[in-house]
Amino acid sequence: SGFGDTLLTLEVDNIHTRNFDNTQFGDRDQLSAGARMYWTGLNERVQVLAVWNELANSNGRVRRMSFDYDLSDEFQLGLLYVNYDTPANSLFAPYGNNDILQFQLQYNFQY
């Protein structure tokens, strides 16, 4: 378990609106970015996923972290955390208070 079990991804997006007018939300050019890290360890019994997205035009960011552990072939434990961070004047402000903290226990009936 180490760096060889890690996948890093970076993404930058630009949206350019060709027939832009001032009645539209946002700017003619909108830039956003994201990063993702996925790690598996202990013979892929542990999986950690972290995602960060910067929304276009500084409208906020979304952060997500999940941790899954395979106890056996039948049982899996999981933890998920999602954080929404938006300024008050953002189009996404209504979602700013929808943070998530979730614990899960999964049982698989199949063999």
N, CA, C and O atoms as a printed pandas DataFrame, in Angstrom:
     atom_number atom_name residue_name chain_id  residue_number  x_coord  y_coord  z_coord
0              1         N          SER        A               1    0.842   -1.179    0.000
1              2        CA          SER        A               1    0.000    0.000    0.000
2              3         C          SER        A               1    0.880    1.233    0.000
3              4         O          SER        A               1    1.693    1.430    0.903
4              5         N          GLY        A               2    0.715    2.043   -0.999
5              6        CA          GLY        A               2    1.521    3.240   -1.076
6              7         C          GLY        A               2    1.092    4.102   -2.224
7              8         O          GLY        A               2   -0.082    4.124   -2.596
8              9         N          PHE        A               3    2.059    4.828   -2.800
9             10        CA          PHE        A               3    1.747    5.752   -3.879
10            11         C          PHE        A               3    1.247    5.024   -5.128
11            12         O          PHE        A               3    0.466    5.591   -5.892
12            13         N          GLY        A               4    1.679    3.792   -5.348
13            14        CA          GLY        A               4    1.238    3.021   -6.502
14            15         C          GLY        A               4   -0.239    2.682   -6.469
15            16         O          GLY        A               4   -0.816    2.338   -7.501
16            17         N          ASP        A               5   -0.857    2.773   -5.304
17            18        CA          ASP        A               5   -2.280    2.493   -5.143
18            19         C          ASP        A               5   -3.121    3.772   -5.199
19            20         O          ASP        A               5   -4.293    3.764   -4.824
20            21         N          THR        A               6   -2.525    4.859   -5.664
21            22        CA          THR        A               6   -3.185    6.162   -5.658
22            23         C          THR        A               6   -3.393    6.666   -7.088
23            24         O          THR        A               6   -2.500    6.579   -7.931
24            25         N          LEU        A               7   -4.588    7.192   -7.335
25            26        CA          LEU        A               7   -4.907    7.800   -8.627
26            27         C          LEU        A               7   -5.272    9.258   -8.378
27            28         O          LEU        A               7   -6.206    9.549   -7.632
28            29         N          LEU        A               8   -4.533   10.174   -9.003
29            30        CA          LEU        A               8   -4.796   11.607   -8.879
30            31         C          LEU        A               8   -5.289   12.137  -10.220
31            32         O          LEU        A               8   -4.729   11.810  -11.266
32            33         N          THR        A               9   -6.345   12.959  -10.187
33            34        CA          THR        A               9   -6.916   13.532  -11.388
34            35         C          THR        A               9   -7.141   15.025  -11.165
35            36         O          THR        A               9   -7.682   15.428  -10.135
36            37         N          LEU        A              10   -6.729   15.837  -12.123
37            38        CA          LEU        A              10   -6.976   17.279  -12.092
38            39         C          LEU        A              10   -7.743   17.650  -13.357
39            40         O          LEU        A              10   -7.494   17.095  -14.427
40            41         N          GLU        A              11   -8.672   18.585  -13.229
41            42        CA          GLU        A              11   -9.495   18.984  -14.370
42            43         C          GLU        A              11   -9.730   20.484  -14.311
43            44         O          GLU        A              11  -10.017   21.038  -13.250
44            45         N          VAL        A              12   -9.607   21.131  -15.454
45            46        CA          VAL        A              12   -9.921   22.551  -15.584
46            47         C          VAL        A              12  -10.887   22.683  -16.755
47            48         O          VAL        A              12  -10.641   22.152  -17.837
48            49         N          ASP        A              13  -11.990   23.397  -16.529
49            50        CA          ASP        A              13  -13.012   23.571  -17.558
50            51         C          ASP        A              13  -13.239   25.059  -17.805
51            52         O          ASP        A              13  -13.209   25.871  -16.880
52            53         N          ASN        A              14  -13.463   25.396  -19.065
53            54        CA          ASN        A              14  -13.835   26.752  -19.424
54            55         C          ASN        A              14  -15.083   26.687  -20.301
55            56         O          ASN        A              14  -15.143   25.912  -21.255
56            57         N          ILE        A              15  -16.065   27.500  -19.971
57            58        CA          ILE        A              15  -17.285   27.609  -20.768
58            59         C          ILE        A              15  -17.268   28.981  -21.426
59            60         O          ILE        A              15  -17.159   30.001  -20.746
60            61         N          HIS        A              16  -17.375   29.002  -22.735
61            62        CA          HIS        A              16  -17.429   30.258  -23.489
62            63         C          HIS        A              16  -18.782   30.310  -24.192
63            64         O          HIS        A              16  -19.102   29.425  -24.986
64            65         N          THR        A              17  -19.573   31.333  -23.908
65            66        CA          THR        A              17  -20.889   31.512  -24.524
66            67         C          THR        A              17  -20.733   32.438  -25.722
67            68         O          THR        A              17  -20.364   33.603  -25.576
68            69         N          ARG        A              18  -21.015   31.911  -26.898
69            70        CA          ARG        A              18  -20.781   32.682  -28.131
70            71         C          ARG        A              18  -21.767   33.835  -28.290
71            72         O          ARG        A              18  -21.335   34.959  -28.540
72            73         N          ASN        A              19  -23.037   33.611  -28.158
73            74        CA          ASN        A              19  -24.046   34.671  -28.329
74            75         C          ASN        A              19  -24.492   35.186  -26.962
75            76         O          ASN        A              19  -25.672   35.121  -26.620
76            77         N          PHE        A              20  -23.563   35.683  -26.207
77            78        CA          PHE        A              20  -23.817   36.127  -24.833
78            79         C          PHE        A              20  -24.494   37.494  -24.822
79            80         O          PHE        A              20  -24.154   38.378  -25.608
80            81         N          ASP        A              21  -25.465   37.649  -23.909
81            82        CA          ASP        A              21  -26.012   38.978  -23.633
82            83         C          ASP        A              21  -26.113   39.135  -22.117
83            84         O          ASP        A              21  -26.011   38.150  -21.386
84            85         N          ASN        A              22  -26.309   40.344  -21.647
85            86        CA          ASN        A              22  -26.255   40.644  -20.218
86            87         C          ASN        A              22  -27.425   40.092  -19.425
87            88         O          ASN        A              22  -27.405   40.166  -18.197
88            89         N          THR        A              23  -28.442   39.544  -20.070
89            90        CA          THR        A              23  -29.578   38.977  -19.333
90            91         C          THR        A              23  -29.291   37.567  -18.838
91            92         O          THR        A              23  -30.061   37.033  -18.040
92            93         N          GLN        A              24  -28.214   36.957  -19.285
93            94        CA          GLN        A              24  -27.872   35.601  -18.871
94            95         C          GLN        A              24  -27.121   35.610  -17.551
95            96         O          GLN        A              24  -26.422   36.568  -17.221
96            97         N          PHE        A              25  -27.279   34.520  -16.801
97            98        CA          PHE        A              25  -26.545   34.382  -15.545
98            99         C          PHE        A              25  -25.085   34.057  -15.839
99           100         O          PHE        A              25  -24.793   33.260  -16.731
100          101         N          GLY        A              26  -24.189   34.657  -15.108
101          102        CA          GLY        A              26  -22.783   34.361  -15.279
102          103         C          GLY        A              26  -22.118   35.286  -16.269
103          104         O          GLY        A              26  -22.679   36.298  -16.689
104          105         N          ASP        A              27  -20.910   34.913  -16.627
105          106        CA          ASP        A              27  -20.105   35.704  -17.542
106          107         C          ASP        A              27  -19.980   34.992  -18.886
107          108         O          ASP        A              27  -20.346   33.825  -19.023
108          109         N          ARG        A              28  -19.464   35.708  -19.860
109          110        CA          ARG        A              28  -19.225   35.108  -21.183
110          111         C          ARG        A              28  -18.266   33.922  -21.062
111          112         O          ARG        A              28  -18.479   32.887  -21.692
112          113         N          ASP        A              29  -17.222   34.068  -20.261
113          114        CA          ASP        A              29  -16.267   32.988  -20.007
114          115         C          ASP        A              29  -16.350   32.587  -18.544
115          116         O          ASP        A              29  -16.249   33.430  -17.652
116          117         N          GLN        A              30  -16.533   31.305  -18.305
117          118        CA          GLN        A              30  -16.648   30.791  -16.938
118          119         C          GLN        A              30  -15.618   29.684  -16.752
119          120         O          GLN        A              30  -15.559   28.739  -17.539
120          121         N          LEU        A              31  -14.817   29.807  -15.717
121          122        CA          LEU        A              31  -13.738   28.866  -15.449
122          123         C          LEU        A              31  -14.049   28.082  -14.174
123          124         O          LEU        A              31  -14.451   28.666  -13.168
124          125         N          SER        A              32  -13.865   26.775  -14.217
125          126        CA          SER        A              32  -14.045   25.934  -13.031
126          127         C          SER        A              32  -12.916   24.915  -12.995
127          128         O          SER        A              32  -12.230   24.696  -13.994
128          129         N          ALA        A              33  -12.727   24.287  -11.821
129          130        CA          ALA        A              33  -11.632   23.328  -11.654
130          131         C          ALA        A              33  -12.041   22.246  -10.679
131          132         O          ALA        A              33  -12.958   22.419   -9.876
132          133         N          GLY        A              34  -11.354   21.144  -10.764
133          134        CA          GLY        A              34  -11.624   20.050   -9.848
134          135         C          GLY        A              34  -10.406   19.166   -9.662
135          136         O          GLY        A              34   -9.520   19.119  -10.515
136          137         N          ALA        A              35  -10.372   18.473   -8.546
137          138        CA          ALA        A              35   -9.301   17.528   -8.246
138          139         C          ALA        A              35   -9.922   16.303   -7.590
139          140         O          ALA        A              35  -10.918   16.397   -6.872
140          141         N          ARG        A              36   -9.311   15.151   -7.855
141          142        CA          ARG        A              36   -9.830   13.892   -7.317
142          143         C          ARG        A              36   -8.645   13.018   -6.927
143          144         O          ARG        A              36   -7.658   12.933   -7.658
144          145         N          MET        A              37   -8.750   12.364   -5.760
145          146        CA          MET        A              37   -7.745   11.425   -5.296
146          147         C          MET        A              37   -8.460   10.139   -4.893
147          148         O          MET        A              37   -9.396   10.160   -4.094
148          149         N          TYR        A              38   -8.006    9.022   -5.456
149          150        CA          TYR        A              38   -8.581    7.715   -5.137
150          151         C          TYR        A              38   -7.451    6.808   -4.692
151          152         O          TYR        A              38   -6.469    6.634   -5.415
152          153         N          TRP        A              39   -7.581    6.228   -3.507
153          154        CA          TRP        A              39   -6.547    5.366   -2.947
154          155         C          TRP        A              39   -7.158    4.049   -2.519
155          156         O          TRP        A              39   -8.215    4.022   -1.888
156          157         N          THR        A              40   -6.504    2.974   -2.857
157          158        CA          THR        A              40   -6.922    1.644   -2.407
158          159         C          THR        A              40   -5.746    1.009   -1.687
159          160         O          THR        A              40   -4.602    1.101   -2.134
160          161         N          GLY        A              41   -6.037    0.375   -0.590
161          162        CA          GLY        A              41   -4.981   -0.261    0.175
162          163         C          GLY        A              41   -5.437   -1.568    0.789
163          164         O          GLY        A              41   -6.610   -1.936    0.715
164          165         N          LEU        A              42   -4.489   -2.261    1.397
165          166        CA          LEU        A              42   -4.757   -3.545    2.060
166          167         C          LEU        A              42   -5.448   -4.511    1.097
167          168         O          LEU        A              42   -6.516   -5.044    1.398
168          169         N          ASN        A              43   -4.826   -4.729   -0.067
169          170        CA          ASN        A              43   -5.387   -5.602   -1.102
170          171         C          ASN        A              43   -6.768   -5.139   -1.534
171          172         O          ASN        A              43   -7.671   -5.951   -1.738
172          173         N          GLU        A              44   -6.924   -3.840   -1.672
173          174        CA          GLU        A              44   -8.159   -3.190   -2.113
174          175         C          GLU        A              44   -9.329   -3.399   -1.152
175          176         O          GLU        A              44  -10.488   -3.298   -1.556
176          177         N          ARG        A              45   -9.035   -3.687    0.105
177          178        CA          ARG        A              45  -10.099   -3.789    1.113
178          179         C          ARG        A              45  -10.480   -2.410    1.637
179          180         O          ARG        A              45  -11.572   -2.233    2.177
180          181         N          VAL        A              46   -9.595   -1.440    1.484
181          182        CA          VAL        A              46   -9.843   -0.062    1.908
182          183         C          VAL        A              46   -9.852    0.822    0.661
183          184         O          VAL        A              46   -8.964    0.722   -0.186
184          185         N          GLN        A              47  -10.858    1.683    0.557
185          186        CA          GLN        A              47  -10.918    2.644   -0.540
186          187         C          GLN        A              47  -11.208    4.022    0.050
187          188         O          GLN        A              47  -12.136    4.197    0.840
188          189         N          VAL        A              48  -10.402    4.983   -0.347
189          190        CA          VAL        A              48  -10.587    6.373    0.071
190          191         C          VAL        A              48  -10.724    7.209   -1.196
191          192         O          VAL        A              48   -9.895    7.127   -2.102
192          193         N          LEU        A              49  -11.781    8.012   -1.246
193          194        CA          LEU        A              49  -12.028    8.887   -2.395
194          195         C          LEU        A              49  -12.229   10.305   -1.881
195          196         O          LEU        A              49  -13.082   10.549   -1.027
196          197         N          ALA        A              50  -11.441   11.237   -2.405
197          198        CA          ALA        A              50  -11.579   12.648   -2.047
198          199         C          ALA        A              50  -11.754   13.437   -3.331
199          200         O          ALA        A              50  -10.983   13.267   -4.275
200          201         N          VAL        A              51  -12.773   14.310   -3.373
201          202        CA          VAL        A              51  -13.074   15.104   -4.558
202          203         C          VAL        A              51  -13.266   16.560   -4.133
203          204         O          VAL        A              51  -13.934   16.844   -3.139
204          205         N          TRP        A              52  -12.677   17.468   -4.894
205          206        CA          TRP        A              52  -12.839   18.901   -4.658
206          207         C          TRP        A              52  -13.209   19.540   -5.983
207          208         O          TRP        A              52  -12.505   19.349   -6.975
208          209         N          ASN        A              53  -14.295   20.293   -6.022
209          210        CA          ASN        A              53  -14.726   21.002   -7.227
210          211         C          ASN        A              53  -14.908   22.477   -6.905
211          212         O          ASN        A              53  -15.622   22.841   -5.971
212          213         N          GLU        A              54  -14.259   23.304   -7.682
213          214        CA          GLU        A              54  -14.415   24.759   -7.597
214          215         C          GLU        A              54  -15.407   25.139   -8.684
215          216         O          GLU        A              54  -15.127   24.963   -9.869
216          217         N          LEU        A              55  -16.577   25.664   -8.288
217          218        CA          LEU        A              55  -17.624   25.985   -9.250
218          219         C          LEU        A              55  -17.257   27.224  -10.053
219          220         O          LEU        A              55  -16.467   28.057   -9.609
220          221         N          ALA        A              56  -17.835   27.332  -11.226
221          222        CA          ALA        A              56  -17.509   28.417  -12.153
222          223         C          ALA        A              56  -17.776   29.785  -11.538
223          224         O          ALA        A              56  -18.731   29.967  -10.783
224          225         N          ASN        A              57  -16.916   30.744  -11.876
225          226        CA          ASN        A              57  -17.047   32.145  -11.460
226          227         C          ASN        A              57  -17.122   32.332   -9.955
227          228         O          ASN        A              57  -17.848   33.199   -9.469
228          229         N          SER        A              58  -16.383   31.532   -9.225
229          230        CA          SER        A              58  -16.332   31.635   -7.751
230          231         C          SER        A              58  -17.713   31.531   -7.120
231          232         O          SER        A              58  -17.993   32.209   -6.132
232          233         N          ASN        A              59  -18.584   30.684   -7.682
233          234        CA          ASN        A              59  -19.916   30.465   -7.124
234          235         C          ASN        A              59  -19.910   29.479   -5.971
235          236         O          ASN        A              59  -20.970   29.145   -5.440
236          237         N          GLY        A              60  -18.748   29.012   -5.578
237          238        CA          GLY        A              60  -18.645   28.113   -4.441
238          239         C          GLY        A              60  -17.797   26.904   -4.759
239          240         O          GLY        A              60  -17.148   26.820   -5.802
240          241         N          ARG        A              61  -17.824   25.971   -3.825
241          242        CA          ARG        A              61  -17.052   24.747   -3.995
242          243         C          ARG        A              61  -17.783   23.594   -3.320
243          244         O          ARG        A              61  -18.581   23.788   -2.403
244          245         N          VAL        A              62  -17.493   22.405   -3.794
245          246        CA          VAL        A              62  -18.060   21.186   -3.225
246          247         C          VAL        A              62  -16.890   20.269   -2.882
247          248         O          VAL        A              62  -16.012   20.023   -3.710
248          249         N          ARG        A              63  -16.894   19.773   -1.659
249          250        CA          ARG        A              63  -15.857   18.834   -1.216
250          251         C          ARG        A              63  -16.538   17.537   -0.803
251          252         O          ARG        A              63  -17.584   17.548   -0.154
252          253         N          ARG        A              64  -15.928   16.417   -1.191
253          254        CA          ARG        A              64  -16.507   15.119   -0.860
254          255         C          ARG        A              64  -15.387   14.178   -0.452
255          256         O          ARG        A              64  -14.328   14.143   -1.079
256          257         N          MET        A              65  -15.635   13.406    0.620
257          258        CA          MET        A              65  -14.666   12.432    1.109
258          259         C          MET        A              65  -15.425   11.175    1.489
259          260         O          MET        A              65  -16.394   11.235    2.247
260          261         N          SER        A              66  -14.990   10.038    0.967
261          262        CA          SER        A              66  -15.616    8.778    1.350
262          263         C          SER        A              66  -14.540    7.773    1.724
263          264         O          SER        A              66  -13.441    7.775    1.169
264          265         N          PHE        A              67  -14.879    6.921    2.672
265          266        CA          PHE        A              67  -13.998    5.878    3.175
266          267         C          PHE        A              67  -14.818    4.595    3.241
267          268         O          PHE        A              67  -15.859    4.554    3.897
268          269         N          ASP        A              68  -14.354    3.556    2.566
269          270        CA          ASP        A              68  -15.040    2.264    2.578
270          271         C          ASP        A              68  -14.050    1.186    2.987
271          272         O          ASP        A              68  -12.899    1.181    2.548
272          273         N          TYR        A              69  -14.516    0.266    3.842
273          274        CA          TYR        A              69  -13.676   -0.828    4.319
274          275         C          TYR        A              69  -14.458   -2.129    4.202
275          276         O          TYR        A              69  -15.545   -2.267    4.763
276          277         N          ASP        A              70  -13.892   -3.081    3.467
277          278        CA          ASP        A              70  -14.503   -4.394    3.314
278          279         C          ASP        A              70  -14.066   -5.271    4.482
279          280         O          ASP        A              70  -12.933   -5.752    4.518
280          281         N          LEU        A              71  -14.972   -5.476    5.437
281          282        CA          LEU        A              71  -14.651   -6.331    6.572
282          283         C          LEU        A              71  -14.503   -7.787    6.140
283          284         O          LEU        A              71  -13.619   -8.500    6.614
284          285         N          SER        A              72  -15.374   -8.215    5.241
285          286        CA          SER        A              72  -15.355   -9.569    4.692
286          287         C          SER        A              72  -16.048   -9.514    3.335
287          288         O          SER        A              72  -16.363   -8.431    2.841
288          289         N          ASP        A              73  -16.287  -10.684    2.727
289          290        CA          ASP        A              73  -17.000  -10.699    1.455
290          291         C          ASP        A              73  -18.440  -10.235    1.608
291          292         O          ASP        A              73  -19.050   -9.779    0.641
292          293         N          GLU        A              74  -18.990  -10.347    2.817
293          294        CA          GLU        A              74  -20.393   -9.989    3.037
294          295         C          GLU        A              74  -20.590   -8.595    3.623
295          296         O          GLU        A              74  -21.574   -7.934    3.293
296          297         N          PHE        A              75  -19.683   -8.127    4.484
297          298        CA          PHE        A              75  -19.878   -6.878    5.221
298          299         C          PHE        A              75  -18.926   -5.787    4.730
299          300         O          PHE        A              75  -17.744   -6.021    4.477
300          301         N          GLN        A              76  -19.501   -4.577    4.605
301          302        CA          GLN        A              76  -18.720   -3.406    4.227
302          303         C          GLN        A              76  -19.138   -2.235    5.107
303          304         O          GLN        A              76  -20.329   -1.991    5.298
304          305         N          LEU        A              77  -18.161   -1.513    5.641
305          306        CA          LEU        A              77  -18.405   -0.287    6.411
306          307         C          LEU        A              77  -18.069    0.913    5.537
307          308         O          LEU        A              77  -17.152    0.861    4.718
308          309         N          GLY        A              78  -18.817    1.991    5.718
309          310        CA          GLY        A              78  -18.546    3.178    4.923
310          311         C          GLY        A              78  -18.817    4.464    5.680
311          312         O          GLY        A              78  -19.629    4.504    6.604
312          313         N          LEU        A              79  -18.127    5.502    5.273
313          314        CA          LEU        A              79  -18.298    6.842    5.820
314          315         C          LEU        A              79  -18.255    7.809    4.645
315          316         O          LEU        A              79  -17.372    7.718    3.792
316          317         N          LEU        A              80  -19.208    8.733    4.601
317          318        CA          LEU        A              80  -19.284    9.724    3.532
318          319         C          LEU        A              80  -19.470   11.104    4.154
319          320         O          LEU        A              80  -20.300   11.290    5.044
320          321         N          TYR        A              81  -18.687   12.069    3.675
321          322        CA          TYR        A              81  -18.832   13.464    4.096
322          323         C          TYR        A              81  -18.861   14.330    2.844
323          324         O          TYR        A              81  -17.977   14.226    1.995
324          325         N          VAL        A              82  -19.877   15.186    2.726
325          326        CA          VAL        A              82  -19.991   16.127    1.612
326          327         C          VAL        A              82  -20.194   17.516    2.200
327          328         O          VAL        A              82  -21.038   17.709    3.074
328          329         N          ASN        A              83  -19.418   18.485    1.718
329          330        CA          ASN        A              83  -19.485   19.855    2.203
330          331         C          ASN        A              83  -19.726   20.795    1.036
331          332         O          ASN        A              83  -18.979   20.785    0.058
332          333         N          TYR        A              84  -20.771   21.609    1.139
333          334        CA          TYR        A              84  -21.090   22.631    0.138
334          335         C          TYR        A              84  -20.709   23.982    0.732
335          336         O          TYR        A              84  -21.113   24.312    1.847
336          337         N          ASP        A              85  -19.936   24.756   -0.008
337          338        CA          ASP        A              85  -19.491   26.068    0.465
338          339         C          ASP        A              85  -19.775   27.078   -0.644
339          340         O          ASP        A              85  -19.097   27.086   -1.671
340          341         N          THR        A              86  -20.783   27.934   -0.432
341          342        CA          THR        A              86  -21.164   28.915   -1.446
342          343         C          THR        A              86  -21.344   30.282   -0.805
343          344         O          THR        A              86  -21.792   30.368    0.338
344          345         N          PRO        A              87  -21.004   31.353   -1.515
345          346        CA          PRO        A              87  -21.274   32.688   -0.997
346          347         C          PRO        A              87  -22.778   32.972   -1.019
347          348         O          PRO        A              87  -23.527   32.322   -1.748
348          349         N          ALA        A              88  -23.203   33.923   -0.232
349          350        CA          ALA        A              88  -24.638   34.227   -0.093
350          351         C          ALA        A              88  -25.266   34.701   -1.403
351          352         O          ALA        A              88  -26.464   34.504   -1.607
352          353         N          ASN        A              89  -24.492   35.319   -2.293
353          354        CA          ASN        A              89  -25.064   35.832   -3.540
354          355         C          ASN        A              89  -24.937   34.845   -4.699
355          356         O          ASN        A              89  -25.200   35.209   -5.845
356          357         N          SER        A              90  -24.546   33.628   -4.427
357          358        CA          SER        A              90  -24.371   32.618   -5.467
358          359         C          SER        A              90  -25.702   32.000   -5.870
359          360         O          SER        A              90  -26.635   31.919   -5.070
360          361         N          LEU        A              91  -25.773   31.568   -7.120
361          362        CA          LEU        A              91  -26.935   30.832   -7.608
362          363         C          LEU        A              91  -27.129   29.540   -6.816
363          364         O          LEU        A              91  -28.252   29.047   -6.704
364          365         N          PHE        A              92  -26.053   28.993   -6.270
365          366        CA          PHE        A              92  -26.094   27.736   -5.532
366          367         C          PHE        A              92  -26.243   27.923   -4.026
367          368         O          PHE        A              92  -26.147   26.949   -3.280
368          369         N          ALA        A              93  -26.473   29.142   -3.562
369          370        CA          ALA        A              93  -26.603   29.416   -2.126
370          371         C          ALA        A              93  -27.681   28.575   -1.435
371          372         O          ALA        A              93  -27.474   28.194   -0.283
372          373         N          PRO        A              94  -28.820   28.261   -2.067
373          374        CA          PRO        A              94  -29.810   27.428   -1.392
374          375         C          PRO        A              94  -29.294   26.031   -1.012
375          376         O          PRO        A              94  -29.863   25.376   -0.139
376          377         N          TYR        A              95  -28.227   25.583   -1.662
377          378        CA          TYR        A              95  -27.669   24.262   -1.362
378          379         C          TYR        A              95  -26.547   24.338   -0.336
379          380         O          TYR        A              95  -25.987   23.308    0.041
380          381         N          GLY        A              96  -26.213   25.527    0.115
381          382        CA          GLY        A              96  -25.089   25.718    1.018
382          383         C          GLY        A              96  -25.246   25.049    2.363
383          384         O          GLY        A              96  -24.245   24.809    3.038
384          385         N          ASN        A              97  -26.458   24.737    2.783
385          386        CA          ASN        A              97  -26.678   24.103    4.085
386          387         C          ASN        A              97  -27.060   22.635    3.956
387          388         O          ASN        A              97  -27.727   22.092    4.838
388          389         N          ASN        A              98  -26.652   21.992    2.881
389          390        CA          ASN        A              98  -26.990   20.586    2.666
390          391         C          ASN        A              98  -25.796   19.669    2.873
391          392         O          ASN        A              98  -25.663   18.669    2.168
392          393         N          ASP        A              99  -24.932   19.984    3.818
393          394        CA          ASP        A              99  -23.794   19.125    4.101
394          395         C          ASP        A              99  -24.280   17.753    4.559
395          396         O          ASP        A              99  -25.367   17.622    5.121
396          397         N          ILE        A             100  -23.459   16.731    4.309
397          398        CA          ILE        A             100  -23.845   15.355    4.612
398          399         C          ILE        A             100  -22.741   14.684    5.420
399          400         O          ILE        A             100  -21.557   14.828    5.115
400          401         N          LEU        A             101  -23.140   13.957    6.443
401          402        CA          LEU        A             101  -22.264   13.022    7.145
402          403         C          LEU        A             101  -23.055   11.731    7.251
403          404         O          LEU        A             101  -24.082   11.680    7.927
404          405         N          GLN        A             102  -22.583   10.697    6.590
405          406        CA          GLN        A             102  -23.346    9.451    6.486
406          407         C          GLN        A             102  -22.467    8.264    6.863
407          408         O          GLN        A             102  -21.353    8.126    6.359
408          409         N          PHE        A             103  -22.970    7.410    7.749
409          410        CA          PHE        A             103  -22.328    6.150    8.083
410          411         C          PHE        A             103  -23.154    5.036    7.457
411          412         O          PHE        A             103  -24.381    5.122    7.412
412          413         N          GLN        A             104  -22.496    4.003    6.981
413          414        CA          GLN        A             104  -23.253    2.909    6.403
414          415         C          GLN        A             104  -22.629    1.565    6.743
415          416         O          GLN        A             104  -21.413    1.433    6.877
416          417         N          LEU        A             105  -23.497    0.577    6.878
417          418        CA          LEU        A             105  -23.106   -0.808    7.033
418          419         C          LEU        A             105  -23.860   -1.581    5.966
419          420         O          LEU        A             105  -25.090   -1.548    5.924
420          421         N          GLN        A             106  -23.141   -2.267    5.118
421          422        CA          GLN        A             106  -23.759   -2.966    3.992
422          423         C          GLN        A             106  -23.513   -4.467    4.150
423          424         O          GLN        A             106  -22.412   -4.905    4.482
424          425         N          TYR        A             107  -24.575   -5.240    3.902
425          426        CA          TYR        A             107  -24.470   -6.707    3.920
426          427         C          TYR        A             107  -24.840   -7.235    2.548
427          428         O          TYR        A             107  -25.887   -6.879    2.007
428          429         N          ASN        A             108  -23.999   -8.074    1.985
429          430        CA          ASN        A             108  -24.215   -8.645    0.669
430          431         C          ASN        A             108  -24.689  -10.086    0.830
431          432         O          ASN        A             108  -24.003  -10.898    1.451
432          433         N          PHE        A             109  -25.870  -10.411    0.270
433          434        CA          PHE        A             109  -26.423  -11.741    0.367
434          435         C          PHE        A             109  -25.867  -12.696   -0.680
435          436         O          PHE        A             109  -26.043  -13.908   -0.556
436          437         N          GLN        A             110  -25.212  -12.187   -1.693
437          438        CA          GLN        A             110  -24.709  -13.024   -2.782
438          439         C          GLN        A             110  -23.366  -13.620   -2.417
439          440         O          GLN        A             110  -22.586  -13.025   -1.674
440          441         N          TYR        A             111  -23.109  -14.788   -2.943
441          442        CA          TYR        A             111  -21.800  -15.437   -2.729
442          443         C          TYR        A             111  -21.045  -15.528   -4.023
443          444         O          TYR        A             111  -19.926  -16.040   -4.050
